[in-house]
Structures are given as C-alpha cells and as structure tokens.
CSV table of C-alpha atoms and ligand atoms in Angstrom, one decimal:
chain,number,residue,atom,x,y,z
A,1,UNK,CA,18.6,-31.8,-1.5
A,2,UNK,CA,16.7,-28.6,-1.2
A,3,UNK,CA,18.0,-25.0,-1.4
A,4,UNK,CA,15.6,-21.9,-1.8
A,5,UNK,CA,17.7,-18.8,-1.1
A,6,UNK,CA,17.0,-16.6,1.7
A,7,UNK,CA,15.2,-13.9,-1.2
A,8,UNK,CA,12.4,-16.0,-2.0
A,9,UNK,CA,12.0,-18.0,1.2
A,10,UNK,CA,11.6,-14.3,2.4
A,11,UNK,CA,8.4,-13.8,-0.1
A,12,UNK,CA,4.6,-14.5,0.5
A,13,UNK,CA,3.0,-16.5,-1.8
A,14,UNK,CA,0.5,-14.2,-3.6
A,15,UNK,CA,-2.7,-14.5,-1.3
A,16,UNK,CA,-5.3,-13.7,-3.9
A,17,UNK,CA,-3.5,-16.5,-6.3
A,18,UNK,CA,-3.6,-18.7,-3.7
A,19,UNK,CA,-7.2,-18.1,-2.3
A,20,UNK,CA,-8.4,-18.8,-5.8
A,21,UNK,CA,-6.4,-21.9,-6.0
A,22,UNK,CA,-8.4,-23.0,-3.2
A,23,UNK,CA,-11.2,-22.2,-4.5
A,24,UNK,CA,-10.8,-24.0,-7.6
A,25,UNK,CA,-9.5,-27.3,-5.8
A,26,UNK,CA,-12.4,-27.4,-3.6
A,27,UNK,CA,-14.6,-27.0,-7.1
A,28,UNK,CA,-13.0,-29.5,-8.3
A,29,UNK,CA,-14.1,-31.7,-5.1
A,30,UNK,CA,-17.7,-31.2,-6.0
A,31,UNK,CA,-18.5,-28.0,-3.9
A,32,UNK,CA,-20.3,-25.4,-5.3
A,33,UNK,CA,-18.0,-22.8,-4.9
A,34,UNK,CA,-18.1,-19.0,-5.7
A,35,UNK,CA,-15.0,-17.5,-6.3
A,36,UNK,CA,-14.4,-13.6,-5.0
A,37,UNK,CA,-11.0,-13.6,-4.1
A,38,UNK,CA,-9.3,-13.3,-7.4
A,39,UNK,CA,-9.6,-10.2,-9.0
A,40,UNK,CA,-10.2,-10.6,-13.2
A,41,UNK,CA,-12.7,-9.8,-15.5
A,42,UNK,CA,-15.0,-12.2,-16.1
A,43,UNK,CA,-15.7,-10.9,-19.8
A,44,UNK,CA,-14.4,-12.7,-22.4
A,45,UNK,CA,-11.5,-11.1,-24.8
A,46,UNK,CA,-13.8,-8.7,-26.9
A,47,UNK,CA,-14.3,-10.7,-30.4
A,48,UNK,CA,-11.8,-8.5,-33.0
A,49,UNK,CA,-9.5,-8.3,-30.1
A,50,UNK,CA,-9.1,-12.9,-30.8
A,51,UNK,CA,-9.5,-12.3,-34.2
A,52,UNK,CA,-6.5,-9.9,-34.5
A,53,UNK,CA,-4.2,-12.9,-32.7
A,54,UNK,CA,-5.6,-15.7,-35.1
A,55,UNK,CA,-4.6,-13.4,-37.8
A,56,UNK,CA,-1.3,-12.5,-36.1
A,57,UNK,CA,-0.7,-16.5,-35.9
A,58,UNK,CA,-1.6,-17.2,-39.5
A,59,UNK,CA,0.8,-14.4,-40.6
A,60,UNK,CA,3.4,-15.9,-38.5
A,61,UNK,CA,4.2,-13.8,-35.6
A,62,UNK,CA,6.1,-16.9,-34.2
A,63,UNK,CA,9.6,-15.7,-33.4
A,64,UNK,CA,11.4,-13.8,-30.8
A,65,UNK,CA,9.9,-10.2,-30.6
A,66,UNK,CA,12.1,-7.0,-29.7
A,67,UNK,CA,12.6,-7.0,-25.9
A,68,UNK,CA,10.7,-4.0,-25.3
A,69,UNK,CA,7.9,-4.9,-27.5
A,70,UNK,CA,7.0,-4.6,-31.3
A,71,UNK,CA,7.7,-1.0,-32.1
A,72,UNK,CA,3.6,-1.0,-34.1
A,73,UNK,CA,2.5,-1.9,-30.4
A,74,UNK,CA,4.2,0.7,-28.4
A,75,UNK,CA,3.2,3.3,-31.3
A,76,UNK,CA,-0.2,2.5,-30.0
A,77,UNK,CA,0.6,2.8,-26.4
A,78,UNK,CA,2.2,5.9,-27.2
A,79,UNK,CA,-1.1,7.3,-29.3
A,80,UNK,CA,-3.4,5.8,-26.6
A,81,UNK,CA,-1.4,8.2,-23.6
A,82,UNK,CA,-1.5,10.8,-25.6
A,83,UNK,CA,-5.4,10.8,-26.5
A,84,UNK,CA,-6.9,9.4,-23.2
A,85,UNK,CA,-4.2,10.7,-20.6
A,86,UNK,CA,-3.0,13.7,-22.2
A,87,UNK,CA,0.1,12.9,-21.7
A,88,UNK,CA,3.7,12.6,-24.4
A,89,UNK,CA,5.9,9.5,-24.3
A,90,UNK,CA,7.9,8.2,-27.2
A,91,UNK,CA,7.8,5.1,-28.2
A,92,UNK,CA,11.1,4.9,-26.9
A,93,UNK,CA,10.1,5.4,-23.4
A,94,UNK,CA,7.8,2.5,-23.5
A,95,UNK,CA,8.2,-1.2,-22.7
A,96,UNK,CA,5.6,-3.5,-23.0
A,97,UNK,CA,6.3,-6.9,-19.9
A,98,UNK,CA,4.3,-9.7,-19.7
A,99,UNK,CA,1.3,-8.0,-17.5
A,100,UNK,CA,1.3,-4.9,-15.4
A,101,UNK,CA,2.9,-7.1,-12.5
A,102,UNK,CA,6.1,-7.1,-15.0
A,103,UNK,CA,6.4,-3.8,-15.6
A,104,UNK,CA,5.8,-3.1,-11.5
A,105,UNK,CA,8.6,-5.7,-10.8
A,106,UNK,CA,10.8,-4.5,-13.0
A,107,UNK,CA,10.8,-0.8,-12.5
A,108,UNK,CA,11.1,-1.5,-8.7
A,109,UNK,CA,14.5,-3.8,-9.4
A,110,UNK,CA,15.3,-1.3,-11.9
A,111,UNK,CA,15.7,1.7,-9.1
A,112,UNK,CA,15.5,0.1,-5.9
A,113,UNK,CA,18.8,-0.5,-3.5
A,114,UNK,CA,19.0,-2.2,-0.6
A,115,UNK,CA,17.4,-0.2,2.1
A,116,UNK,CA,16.1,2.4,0.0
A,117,UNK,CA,12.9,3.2,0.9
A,118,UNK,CA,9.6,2.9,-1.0
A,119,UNK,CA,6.7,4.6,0.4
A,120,UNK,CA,3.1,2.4,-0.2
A,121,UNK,CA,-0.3,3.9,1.0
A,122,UNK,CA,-2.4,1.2,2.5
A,123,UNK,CA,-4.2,-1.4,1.9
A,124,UNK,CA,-2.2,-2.0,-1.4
A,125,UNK,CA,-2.4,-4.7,-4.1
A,126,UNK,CA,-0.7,-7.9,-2.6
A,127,UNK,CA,2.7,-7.6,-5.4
A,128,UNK,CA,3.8,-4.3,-3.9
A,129,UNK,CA,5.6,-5.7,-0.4
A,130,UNK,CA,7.0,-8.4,-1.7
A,131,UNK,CA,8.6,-6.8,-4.7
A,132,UNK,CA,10.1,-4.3,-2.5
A,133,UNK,CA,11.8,-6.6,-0.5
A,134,UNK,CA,12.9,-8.6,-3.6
A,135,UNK,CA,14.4,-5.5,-4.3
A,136,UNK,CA,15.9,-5.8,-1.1
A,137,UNK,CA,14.3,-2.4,0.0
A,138,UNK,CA,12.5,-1.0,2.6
A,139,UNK,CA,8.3,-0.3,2.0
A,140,UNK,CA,7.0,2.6,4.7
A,141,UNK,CA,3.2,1.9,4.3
A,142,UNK,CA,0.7,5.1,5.2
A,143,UNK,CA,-2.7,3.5,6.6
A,144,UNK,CA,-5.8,5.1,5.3
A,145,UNK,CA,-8.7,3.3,6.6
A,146,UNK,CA,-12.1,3.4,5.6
A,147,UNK,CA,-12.8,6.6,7.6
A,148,UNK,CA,-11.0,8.5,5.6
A,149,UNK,CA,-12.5,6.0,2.3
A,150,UNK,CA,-8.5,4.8,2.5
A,151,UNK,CA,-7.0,7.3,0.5
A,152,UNK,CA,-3.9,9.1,2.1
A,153,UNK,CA,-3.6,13.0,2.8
A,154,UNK,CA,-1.0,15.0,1.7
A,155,UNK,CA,0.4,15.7,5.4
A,156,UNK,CA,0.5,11.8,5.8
A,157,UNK,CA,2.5,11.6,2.6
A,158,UNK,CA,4.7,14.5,3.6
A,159,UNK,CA,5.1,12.6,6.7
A,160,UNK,CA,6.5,9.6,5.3
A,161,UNK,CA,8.8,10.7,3.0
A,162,UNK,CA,12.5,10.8,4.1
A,163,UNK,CA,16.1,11.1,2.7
A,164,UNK,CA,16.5,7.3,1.8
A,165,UNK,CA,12.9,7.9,-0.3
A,166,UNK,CA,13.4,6.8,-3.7
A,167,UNK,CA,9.9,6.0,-4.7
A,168,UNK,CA,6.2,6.6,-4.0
A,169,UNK,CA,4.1,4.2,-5.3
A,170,UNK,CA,0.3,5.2,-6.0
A,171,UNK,CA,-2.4,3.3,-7.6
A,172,UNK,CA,-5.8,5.0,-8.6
A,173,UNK,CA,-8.7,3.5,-8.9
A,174,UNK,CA,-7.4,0.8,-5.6
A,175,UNK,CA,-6.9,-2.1,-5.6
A,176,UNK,CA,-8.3,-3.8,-3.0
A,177,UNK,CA,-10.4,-1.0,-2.4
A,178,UNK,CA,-11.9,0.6,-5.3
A,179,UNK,CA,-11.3,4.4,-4.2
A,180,UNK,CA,-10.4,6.8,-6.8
A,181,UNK,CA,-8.2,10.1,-6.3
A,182,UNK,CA,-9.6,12.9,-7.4
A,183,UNK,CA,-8.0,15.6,-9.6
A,184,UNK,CA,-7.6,17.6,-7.0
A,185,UNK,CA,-6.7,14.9,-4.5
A,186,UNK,CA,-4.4,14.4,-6.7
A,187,UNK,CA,-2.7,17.8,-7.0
A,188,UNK,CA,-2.2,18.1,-3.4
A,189,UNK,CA,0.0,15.1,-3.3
A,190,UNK,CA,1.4,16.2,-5.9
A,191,UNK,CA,2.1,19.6,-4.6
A,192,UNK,CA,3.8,17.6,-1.6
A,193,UNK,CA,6.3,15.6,-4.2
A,194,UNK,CA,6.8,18.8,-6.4
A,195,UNK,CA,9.3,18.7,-2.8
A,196,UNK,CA,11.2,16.0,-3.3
A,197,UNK,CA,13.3,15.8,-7.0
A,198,UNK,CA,14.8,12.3,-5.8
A,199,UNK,CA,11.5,10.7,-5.9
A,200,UNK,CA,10.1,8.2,-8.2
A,201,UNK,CA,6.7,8.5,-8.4
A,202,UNK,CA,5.1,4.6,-9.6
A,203,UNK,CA,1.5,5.5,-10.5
A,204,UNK,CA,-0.4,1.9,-11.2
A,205,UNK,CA,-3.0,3.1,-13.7
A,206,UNK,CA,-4.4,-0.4,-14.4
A,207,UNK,CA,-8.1,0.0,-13.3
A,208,UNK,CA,-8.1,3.1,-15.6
A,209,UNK,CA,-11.2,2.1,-17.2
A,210,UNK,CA,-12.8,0.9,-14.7
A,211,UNK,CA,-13.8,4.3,-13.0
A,212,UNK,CA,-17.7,5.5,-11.7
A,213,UNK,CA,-16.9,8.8,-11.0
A,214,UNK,CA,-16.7,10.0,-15.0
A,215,UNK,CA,-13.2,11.6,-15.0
A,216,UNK,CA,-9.7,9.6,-14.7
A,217,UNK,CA,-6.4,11.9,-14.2
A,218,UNK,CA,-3.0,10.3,-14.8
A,219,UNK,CA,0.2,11.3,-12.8
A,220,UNK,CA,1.9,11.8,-15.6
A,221,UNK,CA,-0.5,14.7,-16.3
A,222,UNK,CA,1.2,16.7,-14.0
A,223,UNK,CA,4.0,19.1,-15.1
A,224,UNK,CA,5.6,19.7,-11.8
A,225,UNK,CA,6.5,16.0,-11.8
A,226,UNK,CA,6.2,14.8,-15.2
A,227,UNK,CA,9.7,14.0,-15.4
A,228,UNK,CA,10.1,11.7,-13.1
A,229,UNK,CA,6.2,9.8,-13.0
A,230,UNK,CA,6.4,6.1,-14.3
A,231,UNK,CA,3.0,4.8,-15.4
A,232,UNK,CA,2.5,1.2,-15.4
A,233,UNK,CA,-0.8,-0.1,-17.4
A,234,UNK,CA,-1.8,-2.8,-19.5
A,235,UNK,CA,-4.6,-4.6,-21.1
A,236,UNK,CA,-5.7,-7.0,-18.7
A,237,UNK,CA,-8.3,-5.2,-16.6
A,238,UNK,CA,-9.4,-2.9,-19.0
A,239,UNK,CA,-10.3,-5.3,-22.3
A,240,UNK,CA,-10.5,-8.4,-20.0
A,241,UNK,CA,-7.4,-10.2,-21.1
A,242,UNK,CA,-5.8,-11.0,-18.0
A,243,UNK,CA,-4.7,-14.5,-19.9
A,244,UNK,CA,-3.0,-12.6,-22.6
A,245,UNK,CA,-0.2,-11.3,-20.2
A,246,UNK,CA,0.4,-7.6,-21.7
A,247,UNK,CA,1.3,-4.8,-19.9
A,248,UNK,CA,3.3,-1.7,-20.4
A,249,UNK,CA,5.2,0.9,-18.4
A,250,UNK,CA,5.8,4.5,-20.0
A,251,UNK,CA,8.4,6.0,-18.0
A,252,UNK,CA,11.6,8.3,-18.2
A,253,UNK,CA,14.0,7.5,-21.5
A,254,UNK,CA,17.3,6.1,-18.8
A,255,UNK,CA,14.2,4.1,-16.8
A,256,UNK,CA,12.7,2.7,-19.5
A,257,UNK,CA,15.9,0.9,-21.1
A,258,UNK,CA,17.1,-0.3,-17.9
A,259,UNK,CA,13.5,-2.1,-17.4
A,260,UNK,CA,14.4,-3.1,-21.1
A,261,UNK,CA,17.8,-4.3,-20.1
A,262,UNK,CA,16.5,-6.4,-17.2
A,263,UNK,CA,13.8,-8.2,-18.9
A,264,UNK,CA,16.1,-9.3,-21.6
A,265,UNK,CA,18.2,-11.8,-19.3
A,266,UNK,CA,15.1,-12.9,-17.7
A,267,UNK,CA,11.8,-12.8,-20.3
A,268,UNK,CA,12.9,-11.5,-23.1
A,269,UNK,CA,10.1,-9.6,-25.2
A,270,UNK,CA,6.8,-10.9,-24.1
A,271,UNK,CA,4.6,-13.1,-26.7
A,272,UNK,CA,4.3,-12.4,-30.2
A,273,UNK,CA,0.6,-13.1,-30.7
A,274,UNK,CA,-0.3,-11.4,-27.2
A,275,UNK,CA,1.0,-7.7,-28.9
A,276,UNK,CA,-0.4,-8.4,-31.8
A,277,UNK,CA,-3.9,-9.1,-29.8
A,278,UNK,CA,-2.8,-5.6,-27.4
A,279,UNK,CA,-2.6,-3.4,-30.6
A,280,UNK,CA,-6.1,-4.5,-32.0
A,281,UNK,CA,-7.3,-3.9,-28.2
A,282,UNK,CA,-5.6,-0.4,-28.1
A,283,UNK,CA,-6.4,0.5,-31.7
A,284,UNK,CA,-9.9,-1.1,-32.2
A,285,UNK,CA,-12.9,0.2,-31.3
A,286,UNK,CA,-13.4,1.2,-27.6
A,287,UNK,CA,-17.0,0.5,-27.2
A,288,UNK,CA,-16.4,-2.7,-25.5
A,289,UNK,CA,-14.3,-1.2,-22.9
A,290,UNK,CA,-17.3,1.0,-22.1
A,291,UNK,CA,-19.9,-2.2,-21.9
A,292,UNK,CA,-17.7,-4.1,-19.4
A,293,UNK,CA,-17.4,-1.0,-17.3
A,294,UNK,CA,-21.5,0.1,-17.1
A,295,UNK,CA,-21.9,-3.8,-16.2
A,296,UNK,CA,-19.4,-3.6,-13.0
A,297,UNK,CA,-20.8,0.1,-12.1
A,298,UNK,CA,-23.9,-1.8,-11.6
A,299,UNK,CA,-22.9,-5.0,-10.0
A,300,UNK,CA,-20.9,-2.3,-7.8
A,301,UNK,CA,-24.5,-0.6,-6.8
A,302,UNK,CA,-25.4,-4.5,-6.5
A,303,UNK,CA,-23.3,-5.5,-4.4
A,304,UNK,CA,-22.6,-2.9,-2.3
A,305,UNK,CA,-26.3,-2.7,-1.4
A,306,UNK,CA,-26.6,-5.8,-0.2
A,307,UNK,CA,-22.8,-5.4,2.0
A,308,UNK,CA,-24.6,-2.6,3.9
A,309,UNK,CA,-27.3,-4.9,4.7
A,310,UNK,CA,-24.8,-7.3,6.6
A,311,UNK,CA,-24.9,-6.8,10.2
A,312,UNK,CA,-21.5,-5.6,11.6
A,313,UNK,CA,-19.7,-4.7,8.1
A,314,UNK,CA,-18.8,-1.2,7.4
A,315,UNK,CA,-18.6,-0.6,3.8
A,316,UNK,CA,-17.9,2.6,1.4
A,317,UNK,CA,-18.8,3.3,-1.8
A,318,UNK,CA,-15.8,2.4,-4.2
A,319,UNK,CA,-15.7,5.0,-6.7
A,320,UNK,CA,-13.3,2.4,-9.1
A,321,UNK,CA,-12.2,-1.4,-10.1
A,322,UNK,CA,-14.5,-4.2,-9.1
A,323,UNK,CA,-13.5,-5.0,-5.6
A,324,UNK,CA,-15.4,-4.4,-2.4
A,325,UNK,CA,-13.5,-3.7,1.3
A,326,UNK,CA,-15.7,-4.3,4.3
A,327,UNK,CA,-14.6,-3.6,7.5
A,328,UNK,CA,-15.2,-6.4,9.3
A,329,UNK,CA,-13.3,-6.4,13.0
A,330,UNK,CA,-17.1,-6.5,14.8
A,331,UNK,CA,-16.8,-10.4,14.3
A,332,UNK,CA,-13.6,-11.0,15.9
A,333,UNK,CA,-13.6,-12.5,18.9
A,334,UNK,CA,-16.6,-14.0,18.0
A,335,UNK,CA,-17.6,-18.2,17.3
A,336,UNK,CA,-19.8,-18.8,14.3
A,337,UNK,CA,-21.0,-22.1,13.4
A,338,UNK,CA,-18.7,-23.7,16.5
A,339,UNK,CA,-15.5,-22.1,15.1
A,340,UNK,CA,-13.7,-19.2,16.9
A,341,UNK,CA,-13.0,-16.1,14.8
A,342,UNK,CA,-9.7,-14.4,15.3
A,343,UNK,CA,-9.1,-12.4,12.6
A,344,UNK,CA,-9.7,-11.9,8.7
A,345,UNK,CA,-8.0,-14.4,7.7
A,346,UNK,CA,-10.4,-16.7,10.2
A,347,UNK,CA,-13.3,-15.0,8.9
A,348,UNK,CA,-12.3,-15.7,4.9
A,349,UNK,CA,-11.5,-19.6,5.7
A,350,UNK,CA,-15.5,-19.6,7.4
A,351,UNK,CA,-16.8,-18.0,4.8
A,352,UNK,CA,-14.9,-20.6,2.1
A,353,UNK,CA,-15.8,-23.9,4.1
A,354,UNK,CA,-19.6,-22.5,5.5
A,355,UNK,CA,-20.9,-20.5,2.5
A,356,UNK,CA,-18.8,-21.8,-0.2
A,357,UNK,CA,-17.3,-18.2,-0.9
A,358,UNK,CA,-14.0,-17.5,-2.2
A,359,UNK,CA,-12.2,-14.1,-0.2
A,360,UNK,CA,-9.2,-12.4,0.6
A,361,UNK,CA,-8.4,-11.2,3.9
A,362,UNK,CA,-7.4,-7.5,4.3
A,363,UNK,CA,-3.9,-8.8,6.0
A,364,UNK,CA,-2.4,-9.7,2.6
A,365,UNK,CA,-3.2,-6.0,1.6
A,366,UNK,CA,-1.4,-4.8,4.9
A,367,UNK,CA,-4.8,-4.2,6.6
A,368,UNK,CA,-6.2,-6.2,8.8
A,369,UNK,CA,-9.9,-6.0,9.9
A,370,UNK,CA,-10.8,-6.0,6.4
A,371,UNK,CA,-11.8,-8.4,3.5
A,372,UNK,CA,-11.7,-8.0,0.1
A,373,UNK,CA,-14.5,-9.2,-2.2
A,374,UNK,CA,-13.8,-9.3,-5.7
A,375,UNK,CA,-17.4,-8.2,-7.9
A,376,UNK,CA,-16.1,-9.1,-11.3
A,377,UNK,CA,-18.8,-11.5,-11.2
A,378,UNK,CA,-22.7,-12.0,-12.8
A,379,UNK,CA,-25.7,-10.3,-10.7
A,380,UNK,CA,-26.9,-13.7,-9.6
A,381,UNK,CA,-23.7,-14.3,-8.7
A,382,UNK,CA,-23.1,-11.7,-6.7
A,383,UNK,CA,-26.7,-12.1,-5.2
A,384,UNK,CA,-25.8,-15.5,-4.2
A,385,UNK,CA,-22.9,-14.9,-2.6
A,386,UNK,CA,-24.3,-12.2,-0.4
A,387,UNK,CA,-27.3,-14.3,0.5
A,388,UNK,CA,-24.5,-17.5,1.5
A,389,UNK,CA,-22.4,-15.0,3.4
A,390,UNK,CA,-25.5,-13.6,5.5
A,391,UNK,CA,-26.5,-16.6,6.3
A,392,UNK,CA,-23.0,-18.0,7.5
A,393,UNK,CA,-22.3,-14.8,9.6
A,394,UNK,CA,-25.7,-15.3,11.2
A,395,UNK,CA,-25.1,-18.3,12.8
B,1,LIG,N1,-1.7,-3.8,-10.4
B,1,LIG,C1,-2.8,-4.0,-9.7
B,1,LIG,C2,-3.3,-3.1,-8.7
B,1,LIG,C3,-3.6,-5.2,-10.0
B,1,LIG,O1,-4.7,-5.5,-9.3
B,1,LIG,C4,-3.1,-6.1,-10.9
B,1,LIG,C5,-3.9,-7.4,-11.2
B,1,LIG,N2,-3.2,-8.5,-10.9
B,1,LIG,C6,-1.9,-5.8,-11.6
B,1,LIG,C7,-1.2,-4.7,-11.3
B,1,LIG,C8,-1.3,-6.8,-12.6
B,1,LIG,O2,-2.0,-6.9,-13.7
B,1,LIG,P1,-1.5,-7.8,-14.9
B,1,LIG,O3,-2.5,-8.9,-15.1
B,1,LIG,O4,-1.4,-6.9,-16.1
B,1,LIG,O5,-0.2,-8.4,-14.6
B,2,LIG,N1,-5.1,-8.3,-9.5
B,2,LIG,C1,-5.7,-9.5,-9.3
B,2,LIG,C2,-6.1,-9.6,-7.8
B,2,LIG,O1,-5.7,-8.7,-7.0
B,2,LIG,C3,-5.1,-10.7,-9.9
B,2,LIG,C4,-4.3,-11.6,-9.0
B,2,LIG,C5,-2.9,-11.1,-8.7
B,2,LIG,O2,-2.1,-11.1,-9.7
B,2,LIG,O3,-2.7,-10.8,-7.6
B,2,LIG,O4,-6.8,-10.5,-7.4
C-alpha cells in the first residue's frame, strides 16, 4: 500500500540536494567528479568552535533543550544583532530551528493561509516555492535577470504587491546569484513597503558574511518597517557548519512564539551540543569568519574570470555568497558531443556525464536559461572545473 498526500506529492525534491546526490553516487562509481551544485562551505568548523561541543558533551548537554533554544544562545544571537546589524531583539523574540531552512519553514507556516500571497524576487533559493505551497499559499515571483544584475526595482515590487500580500520575502547577498542590495537599494524597497502595514517582510540574511562589497545592511535596520521585518540567519554559511543544523529567526514577539509553538509538535528544540557549538561560534573570536570570506572573494575573482572566458555565457560580477549564475540560453538548441541541448537542465546533465561537473540548472531557482555554479570550492578546483566545462561546451 502506498499513500503520499496530495501536499507533498505536490513538492519538488530539492534540486541542489539532489544534483549533489548524484554527484556523490557517480563518485562513488569511480568517476572523478567535481561537485558545484551544492552550495556549503568547504571549510572545516573553525577549531574552538569543535572544542566548545566536546566540552558541551563532556558537561552533559544530553537532554531535551527549551524549544526555542537555550536562553545563553539566544542572548548571543541577541548581542550579535545588536553589534553587527544594529538592530534590538530580545531574547524573547528569538528562536533558534535546526538551520536557517527551519526557521524559513516555519515562519512561512506560521503566517501563511491558503491563497495568501507571498511575493519572491527571482531566481530564488530552491526552499522558497515549495514552502509556500506547503503553506498552501500562493508565491508571485518578480524576474530580475542578469541585465538588471537580478535584483528587483522598486516599481516591480510595487507592482506585485496586492491586497491578498501577506509577505515579501528578500534575501541579500542571493542565493543563487550572489548580488547584494545596496543600502540604498535597499531603502527604496523599503520606501515601497513603508506602503503596505499588512506585509511581512522575510529578509534571509544567511550569506551575511559572505559579502565583497565591504558593507552589509539588515532589513531590520529600517525604522519604517522594523516592526514587522523577520530575519532569518544562522551559522551554517558564515562559520562553515552547515552539518551542525543551527539557525535562528529574530522576529516580532506574537511571530516568534508561534514559530516556537510549531516546532514544538514537530522538532522540538534543536540539538543540545549544536547550541552549545553556535554560542562559541557567535561569541568566539571572529577572525575565522573573515579568513573564509577573503578566500571565496578570491575564488569569486577566480572563477568568474575564467566564466567570461567561456564562449556564449554571460556572467556578472556577484557582489556576495559563493555561487556563480551564467546565462547560458546561446547553447540551446544546440548538440554537443552527439546530445541535443534543450534547456538548462540538458546543459547541467552534459556537463555531469562529459566533464564530470556537478551543476544546478537555473529552472529549480525559477529561471531558466541559467545555471548555478556553486565556488565554495579550492582554486585548483575551481580551475579544473572551468577547464572540463570549456572543453565539453566546445565540442
Ligand atoms: N537560505 C538560503 C538562501 C540558503 O542558501 C540556505 C542554504 N541551504 C539556507 C537558507 C538554509 O541554510 P541552513 O543550512 O542554515 O538550513
Ligand atoms: N543552500 C545550499 C544550496 O543552495 C544548500 C542546499 C539546500 O539546502 O538547498 O545549495
């Protein structure tokens, strides 16, 4: 017998996941595989970071934590808003999920209805669609293609906001495309939401750190709509421990203890030793977080010098995160190595079986014509995956 209700036959399966799934399957075949598609760090957990959960096992951190997360830890959340954001949320308005995708999830089933709509600027992280609709609401997406370095105006905005909009979901530095909102690019959406009181505004603040342009502004920084700005973050991206499964969101008081309320009939509080290892990370020194982020501000110089040198691609200069988003539409149409080319998603599989390179298309980021490239990797890496991937699309 076999019954998967209608909600999750509805859902994708998470394409970057499952890309790097592949990946490792055919790696575990023998090929000499390079994986891009998934998007992690590929740091190891800075060294008092581990240390702090070793000691946090040895003193016994072994039983069920407070749903919303050890009070010590969201004192440090709280401390580490208010220094590096500028921005006041009590404890009590924080609730620490197992990863930023948690906290995303569960604010969205927190507020959502059915047919309530969420407006997404495109291309978005992979998560967002699918946890609208397992909210059972509507997502209006807003293209912004590379032309415009896929960051969304604030007449496009205006433009897709109606009277069933109960959120606007915004995430700076991009996932999948690495472009960062500037202050000011900022204040003019800002100035278009300042309109609309019964808006949520879901700003995804995970790539934080990982930010070229030497300034990062949080939406919560803004008075006209600091009431009513969630901000999800976490620790994955930032002190590569996307293993550890910590994340946070800081949001209003009556939001944050219905996300509370939710997660504790489905998670409960998220692992002991993981907080304790989140508290060193946000309380510790910060030099580490600085190291990582010089090394993928140079792999991004890297790699994006060697994308422009690939016939047909158009690619910008992400400003943010560690993901590159050619525009790759000349090839379709096209048959390389005897295989016709339809779309991304033809043009990722290619690249997988010919040059042994893991991708996402830009359809699972609701933009096709795309592919994402993931440069969380080492220089020769990176040079070696170029090199395959030239070679493949020359044929
Ligand atoms: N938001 C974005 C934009 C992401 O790329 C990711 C990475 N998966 C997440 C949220 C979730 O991160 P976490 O590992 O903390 O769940
Ligand atoms: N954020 C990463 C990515 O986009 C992790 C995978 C996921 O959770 O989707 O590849």
């Amino acid at each position: 017998m076999q019954h998967i209700s209608n909600r999750v036959q509805s859902l994708a399966q998470s394409a970057t996941l499952a890309m790097s799934q592949k990946s490792a399957e055919l790696k575990a075949q023998g090929y000499d595989m390079i994986n891009l598609s998934v998007g992690e760090p590929d740091f190891d957990t800075p060294a008092h970071i581990k240390a702090a959960a070793c000691r946090a096992i040895d003193e016994n951190y072994s039983r069920y934590t407070p749903v919303p997360g050890y009070m010590s830890l969201r004192q440090a959340i709280a401390k580490k808003l208010k220094d590096e954001n500028g921005v006041d949320f009590a404890p009590e308005q924080i609730i620490v999920s197992g990863g930023a995708k948690q906290s995303l999830c569960n604010i969205i089933l927190a507020t959502i209805n059915p047919g309530d709509e969420v407006v997404i600027p495109v291309p978005a992280w992979v998560s967002y669609v699918e946890m609208v609709k397992l909210a059972e609401g509507k997502s209006v997406l807003v293209p912004a293609s590379i032309e415009q370095d896929f960051k969304v105006t604030p007449d496009q905005l205006r433009a897709a906001i109606t009277d069933r909009t109960r959120m606007v979901l915004i995430c700076s530095p991009s996932n999948p495309t690495g472009s960062v909102y500037t202050r000011d690019e900022l204040q003019a959406l800002v100035d278009v939401l300042k309109d609309y009181p019964q808006v949520l505004v879901l700003s995804d603040e995970i790539y934080e750190h990982i930010n070229f342009t030497g300034s990062f502004t949080s939406l919560a920084s803004f008075p006209e709509i600091a009431d009513r700005v969630a901000v999800v973050n976490g620790v994955s991206k930032a002190y590569a421990m996307t293993g550890w499964r910590i994340g946070f969101c800081a949001a209003p008081l009556w939001l944050a203890k219905a996300c509370s309320k939710l997660q504790s009939q489905y998670t409960s509080g998220s692992s002991s030793i993981a907080q304790k290892a989140a508290e060193a990370a946000y309380l510790g020194p910060q030099e580490c977080v600085e190291e990582m982020r010089q090394a993928f501000e140079r792999r991004r110089d890297l790699i994006v010098s060697l994308a422009k040198q690939v016939p047909g691609w158009k690619v910008n200069n992400p400003q943010g995160a560690f993901y590159l988003f050619p525009e790759v539409s000349s090839y379709f149409g096209k048959t390389l190595g005897g295989k016709e080319i339809r779309d991304a998603g033809d043009l990722c599989m290619y690249l997988l079986e010919e040059a042994h390179v893991a991708t996402v298309a830009g359809d699972a980021f609701c933009m096709p014509g795309y592919i994402r490239l993931s440069y969380a990797a080492s220089d020769d890496t990176i040079r070696q995956a170029m090199a395959r991937i030239t070679e493949a699309l020359s044929k």
